[in-house]
Amino acid sequence: MQLFTLAALATFSLVKCLPVIDVTGLINAQPSVSAGGKSTCVSGTVKIPVTATNLQILKPAPRTNLEATELYVELAQVNSKLGASLVGGPQTVTGTHGIYVKLCFPSDEAAQRKISTVQLLTHGGTLDHTYWDIAPGYSYVDAATLAGYATLSYDRLGTGLSDHPDPLQTVQLPLQIELAHQIVQKLRTGSISGRQFRVSKVVGVGHSLGGALTQAVAAKYPKDFDALIIQGTSTVTQFALTGVASEALQIANTDPSGRFKGLADGYHISGPLPQTSQFAFYRYPGFDPRTSTISTTLSVPQPSTPSNLPSQLARTLLTHPSRPVFSLQTSRKQTLALGESYTLPLAYAPAPAYTGPVAIINGENDFFYCGGDCTYPVDQAAAAIPAFFPNADQARSMSYLVPGTGHNVNAHLNAGKAFERMIAFLEGALGGP
């Protein structure tokens, strides 16, 4: 068993108080504390061999930002047939991919020994794993560990500190499903930090694109999850392309920050102005850039720069200056692979084989999935449960609309209300951790 001891950590002032940590299954493992400050964590890379049936992407990625903008214009135009022309028949893809993960759990060792449930946290598009652990008061990771759960957040393939393979033919929804499924199996078999605690239940928790991915995993592998929590979803689709257009997506390697130099042209990112995130993902004044200024230096000892990413990107993710939460989140914007975008509609099919409990948590003013009013004409979070999960355990399921909140729930002032409902749901659905 691989372990970090207190003596080995003594030179790292930010992590001196950490208990012994099992790093089994992690490459370049690094101990830390959560950004919220209340959880013990260990991060590293997991190598996952996987085979999936992807779809052939028939057109190359735009070569300039003018071409990229025209792509989104034509996808959004009335009577567009472009989407159908982009995707062809099935093709098998096989490979081994490095996925960056961060496992967090209660700092109290007695509480650790009682853990039997891990929550697998999957972030949405243009975000990374830090969506679940933004800052003190904005950390679902801390809410979960304080309630006695462990969490495993990760960067989806093509995002953050995970590998960035071919963004058209490789990074697609079917492959992401298989990767998430393999992570679940590793958690259940103890292949990731398996001696830290014994896992008997796994909860799938996803936001936006990550929620759609979690739904798709439950559809194909209904026994993977004992419960589901999905943020930012509905059966309403007519506002999504407007939301995409508002992001002013551009080729990531042209971003003025220089963070994504060297990535293929098929990786896109939202425009440099903060309003490109605000329109679709935030609801003013439900977020306030003038409050909650925090230190955002991640507690990760260096050197830990992954070899498969541009060094500028790795350094940016490891250290940030102090800034308000909204500014912090917009500075952390991440890549979106075109292949994943083109195949995402596959995720929104019902999951009739899944029979466990479901919670759907939406911002009341989510523009992306509700046009800015999730109460019209009915509660869209409540309506999504029978539509997407017709055989879910309805008696143990629930929905909640977070007041004054947009699509990126965890970055709003009322994030704590969402966290309370998510934990309360698990207490009722599973009887606790």
PDB file of C-alpha atoms in Angstrom, residues 169-426:
ATOM      1  CA  GLN A 169     -12.815  11.487 -33.292  1.00  0.00           C
ATOM      2  CA  THR A 170     -11.803  10.559 -29.706  1.00  0.00           C
ATOM      3  CA  VAL A 171     -13.356  12.997 -27.215  1.00  0.00           C
ATOM      4  CA  GLN A 172     -17.004  12.102 -27.666  1.00  0.00           C
ATOM      5  CA  LEU A 173     -19.906  11.222 -25.390  1.00  0.00           C
ATOM      6  CA  PRO A 174     -19.700   7.414 -25.901  1.00  0.00           C
ATOM      7  CA  LEU A 175     -16.047   7.371 -24.798  1.00  0.00           C
ATOM      8  CA  GLN A 176     -16.792   9.645 -21.829  1.00  0.00           C
ATOM      9  CA  ILE A 177     -19.507   7.194 -20.739  1.00  0.00           C
ATOM     10  CA  GLU A 178     -17.025   4.324 -20.715  1.00  0.00           C
ATOM     11  CA  LEU A 179     -14.424   6.357 -18.829  1.00  0.00           C
ATOM     12  CA  ALA A 180     -16.936   7.350 -16.129  1.00  0.00           C
ATOM     13  CA  HIS A 181     -18.095   3.739 -15.869  1.00  0.00           C
ATOM     14  CA  GLN A 182     -14.512   2.592 -15.353  1.00  0.00           C
ATOM     15  CA  ILE A 183     -14.000   5.180 -12.613  1.00  0.00           C
ATOM     16  CA  VAL A 184     -17.090   3.841 -10.833  1.00  0.00           C
ATOM     17  CA  GLN A 185     -15.709   0.304 -11.052  1.00  0.00           C
ATOM     18  CA  LYS A 186     -12.360   1.429  -9.656  1.00  0.00           C
ATOM     19  CA  LEU A 187     -14.120   3.061  -6.709  1.00  0.00           C
ATOM     20  CA  ARG A 188     -16.198  -0.007  -5.994  1.00  0.00           C
ATOM     21  CA  THR A 189     -13.223  -2.383  -6.181  1.00  0.00           C
ATOM     22  CA  GLY A 190     -10.908  -0.197  -4.112  1.00  0.00           C
ATOM     23  CA  SER A 191      -8.529   0.477  -7.006  1.00  0.00           C
ATOM     24  CA  ILE A 192      -8.384   4.173  -6.046  1.00  0.00           C
ATOM     25  CA  SER A 193      -7.277   4.770  -2.430  1.00  0.00           C
ATOM     26  CA  GLY A 194      -9.068   1.568  -1.532  1.00  0.00           C
ATOM     27  CA  ARG A 195      -7.620   1.292   1.977  1.00  0.00           C
ATOM     28  CA  GLN A 196      -8.770   4.753   2.993  1.00  0.00           C
ATOM     29  CA  PHE A 197     -12.354   3.442   3.336  1.00  0.00           C
ATOM     30  CA  ARG A 198     -14.578   0.695   1.961  1.00  0.00           C
ATOM     31  CA  VAL A 199     -17.038   1.726  -0.736  1.00  0.00           C
ATOM     32  CA  SER A 200     -20.452   0.065  -0.864  1.00  0.00           C
ATOM     33  CA  LYS A 201     -22.423   2.860  -2.589  1.00  0.00           C
ATOM     34  CA  VAL A 202     -21.636   5.316  -5.377  1.00  0.00           C
ATOM     35  CA  VAL A 203     -23.725   8.412  -6.065  1.00  0.00           C
ATOM     36  CA  GLY A 204     -23.553  10.000  -9.513  1.00  0.00           C
ATOM     37  CA  VAL A 205     -23.536  13.796  -9.267  1.00  0.00           C
ATOM     38  CA  GLY A 206     -23.320  15.875 -12.435  1.00  0.00           C
ATOM     39  CA  HIS A 207     -23.755  19.461 -13.590  1.00  0.00           C
ATOM     40  CA  SER A 208     -25.009  20.466 -17.059  1.00  0.00           C
ATOM     41  CA  LEU A 209     -23.008  18.483 -19.644  1.00  0.00           C
ATOM     42  CA  GLY A 210     -21.708  16.447 -16.712  1.00  0.00           C
ATOM     43  CA  GLY A 211     -25.286  15.809 -15.628  1.00  0.00           C
ATOM     44  CA  ALA A 212     -26.151  14.611 -19.132  1.00  0.00           C
ATOM     45  CA  LEU A 213     -23.108  12.328 -19.027  1.00  0.00           C
ATOM     46  CA  THR A 214     -24.180  10.975 -15.623  1.00  0.00           C
ATOM     47  CA  GLN A 215     -27.665  10.347 -17.015  1.00  0.00           C
ATOM     48  CA  ALA A 216     -26.159   8.496 -19.991  1.00  0.00           C
ATOM     49  CA  VAL A 217     -24.026   6.316 -17.692  1.00  0.00           C
ATOM     50  CA  ALA A 218     -27.156   5.429 -15.685  1.00  0.00           C
ATOM     51  CA  ALA A 219     -28.959   4.549 -18.923  1.00  0.00           C
ATOM     52  CA  LYS A 220     -26.237   2.161 -20.117  1.00  0.00           C
ATOM     53  CA  TYR A 221     -25.056   0.925 -16.717  1.00  0.00           C
ATOM     54  CA  PRO A 222     -28.080   1.251 -14.412  1.00  0.00           C
ATOM     55  CA  LYS A 223     -26.362  -0.506 -11.506  1.00  0.00           C
ATOM     56  CA  ASP A 224     -23.407   1.884 -11.414  1.00  0.00           C
ATOM     57  CA  PHE A 225     -25.155   4.427  -9.196  1.00  0.00           C
ATOM     58  CA  ASP A 226     -27.181   3.972  -6.029  1.00  0.00           C
ATOM     59  CA  ALA A 227     -28.578   7.502  -6.382  1.00  0.00           C
ATOM     60  CA  LEU A 228     -28.331  10.399  -8.825  1.00  0.00           C
ATOM     61  CA  ILE A 229     -28.093  14.163  -8.333  1.00  0.00           C
ATOM     62  CA  ILE A 230     -28.206  16.286 -11.470  1.00  0.00           C
ATOM     63  CA  GLN A 231     -27.811  20.054 -11.580  1.00  0.00           C
ATOM     64  CA  GLY A 232     -28.873  22.097 -14.583  1.00  0.00           C
ATOM     65  CA  THR A 233     -31.078  19.992 -16.834  1.00  0.00           C
ATOM     66  CA  SER A 234     -34.587  19.859 -18.274  1.00  0.00           C
ATOM     67  CA  THR A 235     -36.503  18.645 -21.297  1.00  0.00           C
ATOM     68  CA  VAL A 236     -36.518  22.205 -22.684  1.00  0.00           C
ATOM     69  CA  THR A 237     -34.007  22.561 -25.516  1.00  0.00           C
ATOM     70  CA  GLN A 238     -34.917  25.679 -27.496  1.00  0.00           C
ATOM     71  CA  PHE A 239     -32.718  28.039 -25.483  1.00  0.00           C
ATOM     72  CA  ALA A 240     -29.525  25.966 -25.545  1.00  0.00           C
ATOM     73  CA  LEU A 241     -28.198  27.255 -28.876  1.00  0.00           C
ATOM     74  CA  THR A 242     -28.811  30.846 -27.790  1.00  0.00           C
ATOM     75  CA  GLY A 243     -26.795  30.080 -24.685  1.00  0.00           C
ATOM     76  CA  VAL A 244     -24.020  28.576 -26.790  1.00  0.00           C
ATOM     77  CA  ALA A 245     -24.018  31.615 -29.079  1.00  0.00           C
ATOM     78  CA  SER A 246     -23.696  33.939 -26.077  1.00  0.00           C
ATOM     79  CA  GLU A 247     -20.428  32.246 -25.114  1.00  0.00           C
ATOM     80  CA  ALA A 248     -18.702  33.580 -28.255  1.00  0.00           C
ATOM     81  CA  LEU A 249     -16.805  30.297 -28.496  1.00  0.00           C
ATOM     82  CA  GLN A 250     -13.410  30.481 -30.167  1.00  0.00           C
ATOM     83  CA  ILE A 251     -10.502  28.181 -30.903  1.00  0.00           C
ATOM     84  CA  ALA A 252      -8.825  27.596 -27.541  1.00  0.00           C
ATOM     85  CA  ASN A 253      -5.252  27.912 -28.795  1.00  0.00           C
ATOM     86  CA  THR A 254      -6.014  31.511 -29.829  1.00  0.00           C
ATOM     87  CA  ASP A 255      -7.167  32.554 -26.351  1.00  0.00           C
ATOM     88  CA  PRO A 256      -5.324  35.758 -25.311  1.00  0.00           C
ATOM     89  CA  SER A 257      -4.276  34.211 -21.987  1.00  0.00           C
ATOM     90  CA  GLY A 258      -1.993  31.756 -23.773  1.00  0.00           C
ATOM     91  CA  ARG A 259      -3.157  28.975 -21.436  1.00  0.00           C
ATOM     92  CA  PHE A 260      -4.112  26.603 -24.236  1.00  0.00           C
ATOM     93  CA  LYS A 261      -1.243  26.928 -26.686  1.00  0.00           C
ATOM     94  CA  GLY A 262      -0.479  23.670 -28.413  1.00  0.00           C
ATOM     95  CA  LEU A 263      -4.006  22.245 -28.280  1.00  0.00           C
ATOM     96  CA  ALA A 264      -5.682  21.090 -31.493  1.00  0.00           C
ATOM     97  CA  ASP A 265      -8.093  23.444 -33.274  1.00  0.00           C
ATOM     98  CA  GLY A 266     -11.059  21.245 -32.313  1.00  0.00           C
ATOM     99  CA  TYR A 267     -10.844  22.462 -28.717  1.00  0.00           C
ATOM    100  CA  HIS A 268     -12.952  25.595 -28.187  1.00  0.00           C
ATOM    101  CA  ILE A 269     -13.339  27.996 -25.281  1.00  0.00           C
ATOM    102  CA  SER A 270     -15.666  30.851 -24.400  1.00  0.00           C
ATOM    103  CA  GLY A 271     -14.640  34.393 -25.317  1.00  0.00           C
ATOM    104  CA  PRO A 272     -12.347  36.502 -23.132  1.00  0.00           C
ATOM    105  CA  LEU A 273     -14.983  38.863 -21.673  1.00  0.00           C
ATOM    106  CA  PRO A 274     -16.733  37.763 -18.454  1.00  0.00           C
ATOM    107  CA  GLN A 275     -20.123  38.485 -20.026  1.00  0.00           C
ATOM    108  CA  THR A 276     -19.650  35.453 -22.278  1.00  0.00           C
ATOM    109  CA  SER A 277     -20.095  33.373 -19.118  1.00  0.00           C
ATOM    110  CA  GLN A 278     -22.643  35.611 -17.415  1.00  0.00           C
ATOM    111  CA  PHE A 279     -25.380  35.487 -20.061  1.00  0.00           C
ATOM    112  CA  ALA A 280     -26.046  31.761 -20.054  1.00  0.00           C
ATOM    113  CA  PHE A 281     -24.573  30.640 -16.744  1.00  0.00           C
ATOM    114  CA  TYR A 282     -25.196  33.342 -14.105  1.00  0.00           C
ATOM    115  CA  ARG A 283     -28.108  35.398 -12.794  1.00  0.00           C
ATOM    116  CA  TYR A 284     -27.324  38.869 -11.478  1.00  0.00           C
ATOM    117  CA  PRO A 285     -27.471  39.848  -8.624  1.00  0.00           C
ATOM    118  CA  GLY A 286     -27.544  36.221  -7.471  1.00  0.00           C
ATOM    119  CA  PHE A 287     -23.784  36.247  -7.765  1.00  0.00           C
ATOM    120  CA  ASP A 288     -21.747  39.174  -6.486  1.00  0.00           C
ATOM    121  CA  PRO A 289     -18.185  39.769  -7.668  1.00  0.00           C
ATOM    122  CA  ARG A 290     -17.711  42.358  -4.897  1.00  0.00           C
ATOM    123  CA  THR A 291     -17.994  39.823  -2.065  1.00  0.00           C
ATOM    124  CA  SER A 292     -16.360  36.625  -0.891  1.00  0.00           C
ATOM    125  CA  THR A 293     -12.832  37.511  -1.945  1.00  0.00           C
ATOM    126  CA  ILE A 294     -10.732  34.462  -1.188  1.00  0.00           C
ATOM    127  CA  SER A 295      -7.249  33.089  -1.593  1.00  0.00           C
ATOM    128  CA  THR A 296      -7.257  30.673  -4.496  1.00  0.00           C
ATOM    129  CA  THR A 297      -3.819  29.119  -4.226  1.00  0.00           C
ATOM    130  CA  LEU A 298      -4.394  25.373  -4.471  1.00  0.00           C
ATOM    131  CA  SER A 299      -2.726  23.354  -1.724  1.00  0.00           C
ATOM    132  CA  VAL A 300      -0.695  21.169  -4.060  1.00  0.00           C
ATOM    133  CA  PRO A 301       3.073  20.847  -3.580  1.00  0.00           C
ATOM    134  CA  GLN A 302       5.105  21.421  -6.717  1.00  0.00           C
ATOM    135  CA  PRO A 303       6.488  20.048  -8.949  1.00  0.00           C
ATOM    136  CA  SER A 304       3.320  18.410 -10.271  1.00  0.00           C
ATOM    137  CA  THR A 305       3.039  19.706 -13.831  1.00  0.00           C
ATOM    138  CA  PRO A 306       1.562  16.937 -16.021  1.00  0.00           C
ATOM    139  CA  SER A 307       3.788  16.116 -18.974  1.00  0.00           C
ATOM    140  CA  ASN A 308       0.920  15.876 -21.436  1.00  0.00           C
ATOM    141  CA  LEU A 309      -0.258  19.481 -21.109  1.00  0.00           C
ATOM    142  CA  PRO A 310       1.229  22.845 -21.925  1.00  0.00           C
ATOM    143  CA  SER A 311       3.095  24.035 -18.830  1.00  0.00           C
ATOM    144  CA  GLN A 312       1.253  27.369 -18.886  1.00  0.00           C
ATOM    145  CA  LEU A 313      -2.062  25.554 -18.392  1.00  0.00           C
ATOM    146  CA  ALA A 314      -0.799  23.458 -15.496  1.00  0.00           C
ATOM    147  CA  ARG A 315       0.667  26.471 -13.689  1.00  0.00           C
ATOM    148  CA  THR A 316      -2.566  28.431 -14.107  1.00  0.00           C
ATOM    149  CA  LEU A 317      -4.567  25.625 -12.562  1.00  0.00           C
ATOM    150  CA  LEU A 318      -2.185  25.299  -9.630  1.00  0.00           C
ATOM    151  CA  THR A 319      -1.979  28.924  -8.566  1.00  0.00           C
ATOM    152  CA  HIS A 320      -4.314  31.912  -8.811  1.00  0.00           C
ATOM    153  CA  PRO A 321      -4.140  35.363  -7.253  1.00  0.00           C
ATOM    154  CA  SER A 322      -6.809  36.309  -4.743  1.00  0.00           C
ATOM    155  CA  ARG A 323     -10.021  37.391  -6.453  1.00  0.00           C
ATOM    156  CA  PRO A 324     -13.829  37.316  -6.038  1.00  0.00           C
ATOM    157  CA  VAL A 325     -15.617  34.073  -6.888  1.00  0.00           C
ATOM    158  CA  PHE A 326     -17.197  35.230 -10.170  1.00  0.00           C
ATOM    159  CA  SER A 327     -13.881  36.529 -11.451  1.00  0.00           C
ATOM    160  CA  LEU A 328     -12.169  33.358 -10.279  1.00  0.00           C
ATOM    161  CA  GLN A 329     -14.619  31.145 -12.116  1.00  0.00           C
ATOM    162  CA  THR A 330     -14.402  33.073 -15.372  1.00  0.00           C
ATOM    163  CA  SER A 331     -10.601  32.901 -15.164  1.00  0.00           C
ATOM    164  CA  ARG A 332     -10.813  29.114 -14.793  1.00  0.00           C
ATOM    165  CA  LYS A 333     -12.803  28.611 -17.994  1.00  0.00           C
ATOM    166  CA  GLN A 334     -11.955  25.387 -19.732  1.00  0.00           C
ATOM    167  CA  THR A 335     -12.001  23.706 -23.106  1.00  0.00           C
ATOM    168  CA  LEU A 336     -14.897  22.066 -24.903  1.00  0.00           C
ATOM    169  CA  ALA A 337     -14.132  19.413 -27.541  1.00  0.00           C
ATOM    170  CA  LEU A 338     -16.157  19.632 -30.732  1.00  0.00           C
ATOM    171  CA  GLY A 339     -16.599  15.855 -30.862  1.00  0.00           C
ATOM    172  CA  GLU A 340     -18.215  15.931 -27.427  1.00  0.00           C
ATOM    173  CA  SER A 341     -20.489  18.807 -28.446  1.00  0.00           C
ATOM    174  CA  TYR A 342     -21.577  17.060 -31.646  1.00  0.00           C
ATOM    175  CA  THR A 343     -22.434  13.805 -29.842  1.00  0.00           C
ATOM    176  CA  LEU A 344     -23.951  15.324 -26.686  1.00  0.00           C
ATOM    177  CA  PRO A 345     -27.590  14.930 -27.891  1.00  0.00           C
ATOM    178  CA  LEU A 346     -27.134  11.171 -27.440  1.00  0.00           C
ATOM    179  CA  ALA A 347     -27.150  11.743 -23.671  1.00  0.00           C
ATOM    180  CA  TYR A 348     -30.669  13.112 -23.418  1.00  0.00           C
ATOM    181  CA  ALA A 349     -32.489   9.834 -24.004  1.00  0.00           C
ATOM    182  CA  PRO A 350     -34.540   8.373 -21.124  1.00  0.00           C
ATOM    183  CA  ALA A 351     -32.891   5.888 -18.761  1.00  0.00           C
ATOM    184  CA  PRO A 352     -35.723   3.393 -18.151  1.00  0.00           C
ATOM    185  CA  ALA A 353     -33.474   0.702 -16.653  1.00  0.00           C
ATOM    186  CA  TYR A 354     -32.397   2.957 -13.789  1.00  0.00           C
ATOM    187  CA  THR A 355     -34.686   2.375 -10.777  1.00  0.00           C
ATOM    188  CA  GLY A 356     -32.941   4.260  -7.981  1.00  0.00           C
ATOM    189  CA  PRO A 357     -33.749   7.706  -6.521  1.00  0.00           C
ATOM    190  CA  VAL A 358     -33.050  10.933  -8.438  1.00  0.00           C
ATOM    191  CA  ALA A 359     -32.682  14.569  -7.373  1.00  0.00           C
ATOM    192  CA  ILE A 360     -32.722  17.345  -9.963  1.00  0.00           C
ATOM    193  CA  ILE A 361     -31.483  20.719  -8.738  1.00  0.00           C
ATOM    194  CA  ASN A 362     -31.833  23.718 -11.055  1.00  0.00           C
ATOM    195  CA  GLY A 363     -31.186  27.383 -10.630  1.00  0.00           C
ATOM    196  CA  GLU A 364     -34.606  29.030 -10.689  1.00  0.00           C
ATOM    197  CA  ASN A 365     -33.333  31.407 -13.377  1.00  0.00           C
ATOM    198  CA  ASP A 366     -31.339  28.931 -15.473  1.00  0.00           C
ATOM    199  CA  PHE A 367     -31.279  30.397 -18.988  1.00  0.00           C
ATOM    200  CA  PHE A 368     -29.618  27.465 -20.716  1.00  0.00           C
ATOM    201  CA  TYR A 369     -32.322  24.921 -19.862  1.00  0.00           C
ATOM    202  CA  CYS A 370     -35.298  27.080 -18.901  1.00  0.00           C
ATOM    203  CA  GLY A 371     -34.981  30.361 -20.795  1.00  0.00           C
ATOM    204  CA  GLY A 372     -34.440  32.143 -17.479  1.00  0.00           C
ATOM    205  CA  ASP A 373     -37.572  30.905 -15.643  1.00  0.00           C
ATOM    206  CA  CYS A 374     -37.633  27.265 -14.525  1.00  0.00           C
ATOM    207  CA  THR A 375     -41.141  27.700 -13.064  1.00  0.00           C
ATOM    208  CA  TYR A 376     -42.709  28.306 -16.507  1.00  0.00           C
ATOM    209  CA  PRO A 377     -44.995  26.769 -17.595  1.00  0.00           C
ATOM    210  CA  VAL A 378     -44.318  24.125 -14.912  1.00  0.00           C
ATOM    211  CA  ASP A 379     -41.475  23.328 -12.537  1.00  0.00           C
ATOM    212  CA  GLN A 380     -38.913  22.128 -15.083  1.00  0.00           C
ATOM    213  CA  ALA A 381     -36.758  20.296 -12.535  1.00  0.00           C
ATOM    214  CA  ALA A 382     -39.747  18.275 -11.315  1.00  0.00           C
ATOM    215  CA  ALA A 383     -40.909  17.553 -14.873  1.00  0.00           C
ATOM    216  CA  ALA A 384     -37.504  16.206 -15.904  1.00  0.00           C
ATOM    217  CA  ILE A 385     -37.521  13.304 -13.436  1.00  0.00           C
ATOM    218  CA  PRO A 386     -40.347  11.220 -14.988  1.00  0.00           C
ATOM    219  CA  ALA A 387     -39.271  12.265 -18.490  1.00  0.00           C
ATOM    220  CA  PHE A 388     -35.655  11.141 -18.142  1.00  0.00           C
ATOM    221  CA  PHE A 389     -36.045   8.475 -15.424  1.00  0.00           C
ATOM    222  CA  PRO A 390     -39.503   6.928 -15.908  1.00  0.00           C
ATOM    223  CA  ASN A 391     -38.825   4.017 -13.542  1.00  0.00           C
ATOM    224  CA  ALA A 392     -36.914   5.881 -10.841  1.00  0.00           C
ATOM    225  CA  ASP A 393     -37.978   5.429  -7.233  1.00  0.00           C
ATOM    226  CA  GLN A 394     -40.359   8.379  -7.181  1.00  0.00           C
ATOM    227  CA  ALA A 395     -41.012   8.117  -3.436  1.00  0.00           C
ATOM    228  CA  ARG A 396     -37.338   8.789  -2.724  1.00  0.00           C
ATOM    229  CA  SER A 397     -36.798  11.322  -5.524  1.00  0.00           C
ATOM    230  CA  MET A 398     -37.005  15.105  -5.300  1.00  0.00           C
ATOM    231  CA  SER A 399     -36.454  18.354  -7.175  1.00  0.00           C
ATOM    232  CA  TYR A 400     -35.524  21.872  -6.121  1.00  0.00           C
ATOM    233  CA  LEU A 401     -35.255  25.276  -7.776  1.00  0.00           C
ATOM    234  CA  VAL A 402     -32.560  27.410  -6.151  1.00  0.00           C
ATOM    235  CA  PRO A 403     -33.904  30.993  -5.767  1.00  0.00           C
ATOM    236  CA  GLY A 404     -32.215  33.822  -7.667  1.00  0.00           C
ATOM    237  CA  THR A 405     -29.714  31.454  -9.244  1.00  0.00           C
ATOM    238  CA  GLY A 406     -28.580  30.772 -12.794  1.00  0.00           C
ATOM    239  CA  HIS A 407     -27.165  27.699 -14.490  1.00  0.00           C
ATOM    240  CA  ASN A 408     -23.831  27.452 -12.617  1.00  0.00           C
ATOM    241  CA  VAL A 409     -25.499  26.822  -9.272  1.00  0.00           C
ATOM    242  CA  ASN A 410     -22.352  26.325  -7.190  1.00  0.00           C
ATOM    243  CA  ALA A 411     -20.951  29.774  -8.024  1.00  0.00           C
ATOM    244  CA  HIS A 412     -24.018  31.704  -6.792  1.00  0.00           C
ATOM    245  CA  LEU A 413     -24.706  33.224  -3.407  1.00  0.00           C
ATOM    246  CA  ASN A 414     -27.436  30.646  -2.751  1.00  0.00           C
ATOM    247  CA  ALA A 415     -25.149  27.683  -3.436  1.00  0.00           C
ATOM    248  CA  GLY A 416     -25.436  26.687   0.212  1.00  0.00           C
ATOM    249  CA  LYS A 417     -29.201  26.204  -0.173  1.00  0.00           C
ATOM    250  CA  ALA A 418     -28.559  23.816  -3.049  1.00  0.00           C
ATOM    251  CA  PHE A 419     -25.960  21.916  -1.035  1.00  0.00           C
ATOM    252  CA  GLU A 420     -28.360  21.544   1.892  1.00  0.00           C
ATOM    253  CA  ARG A 421     -31.021  20.022  -0.372  1.00  0.00           C
ATOM    254  CA  MET A 422     -28.533  17.696  -2.043  1.00  0.00           C
ATOM    255  CA  ILE A 423     -27.300  16.336   1.294  1.00  0.00           C
ATOM    256  CA  ALA A 424     -30.840  16.095   2.687  1.00  0.00           C
ATOM    257  CA  PHE A 425     -31.851  14.104  -0.404  1.00  0.00           C
ATOM    258  CA  LEU A 426     -29.082  11.585   0.203  1.00  0.00           C
TER     259      LEU A 426
END
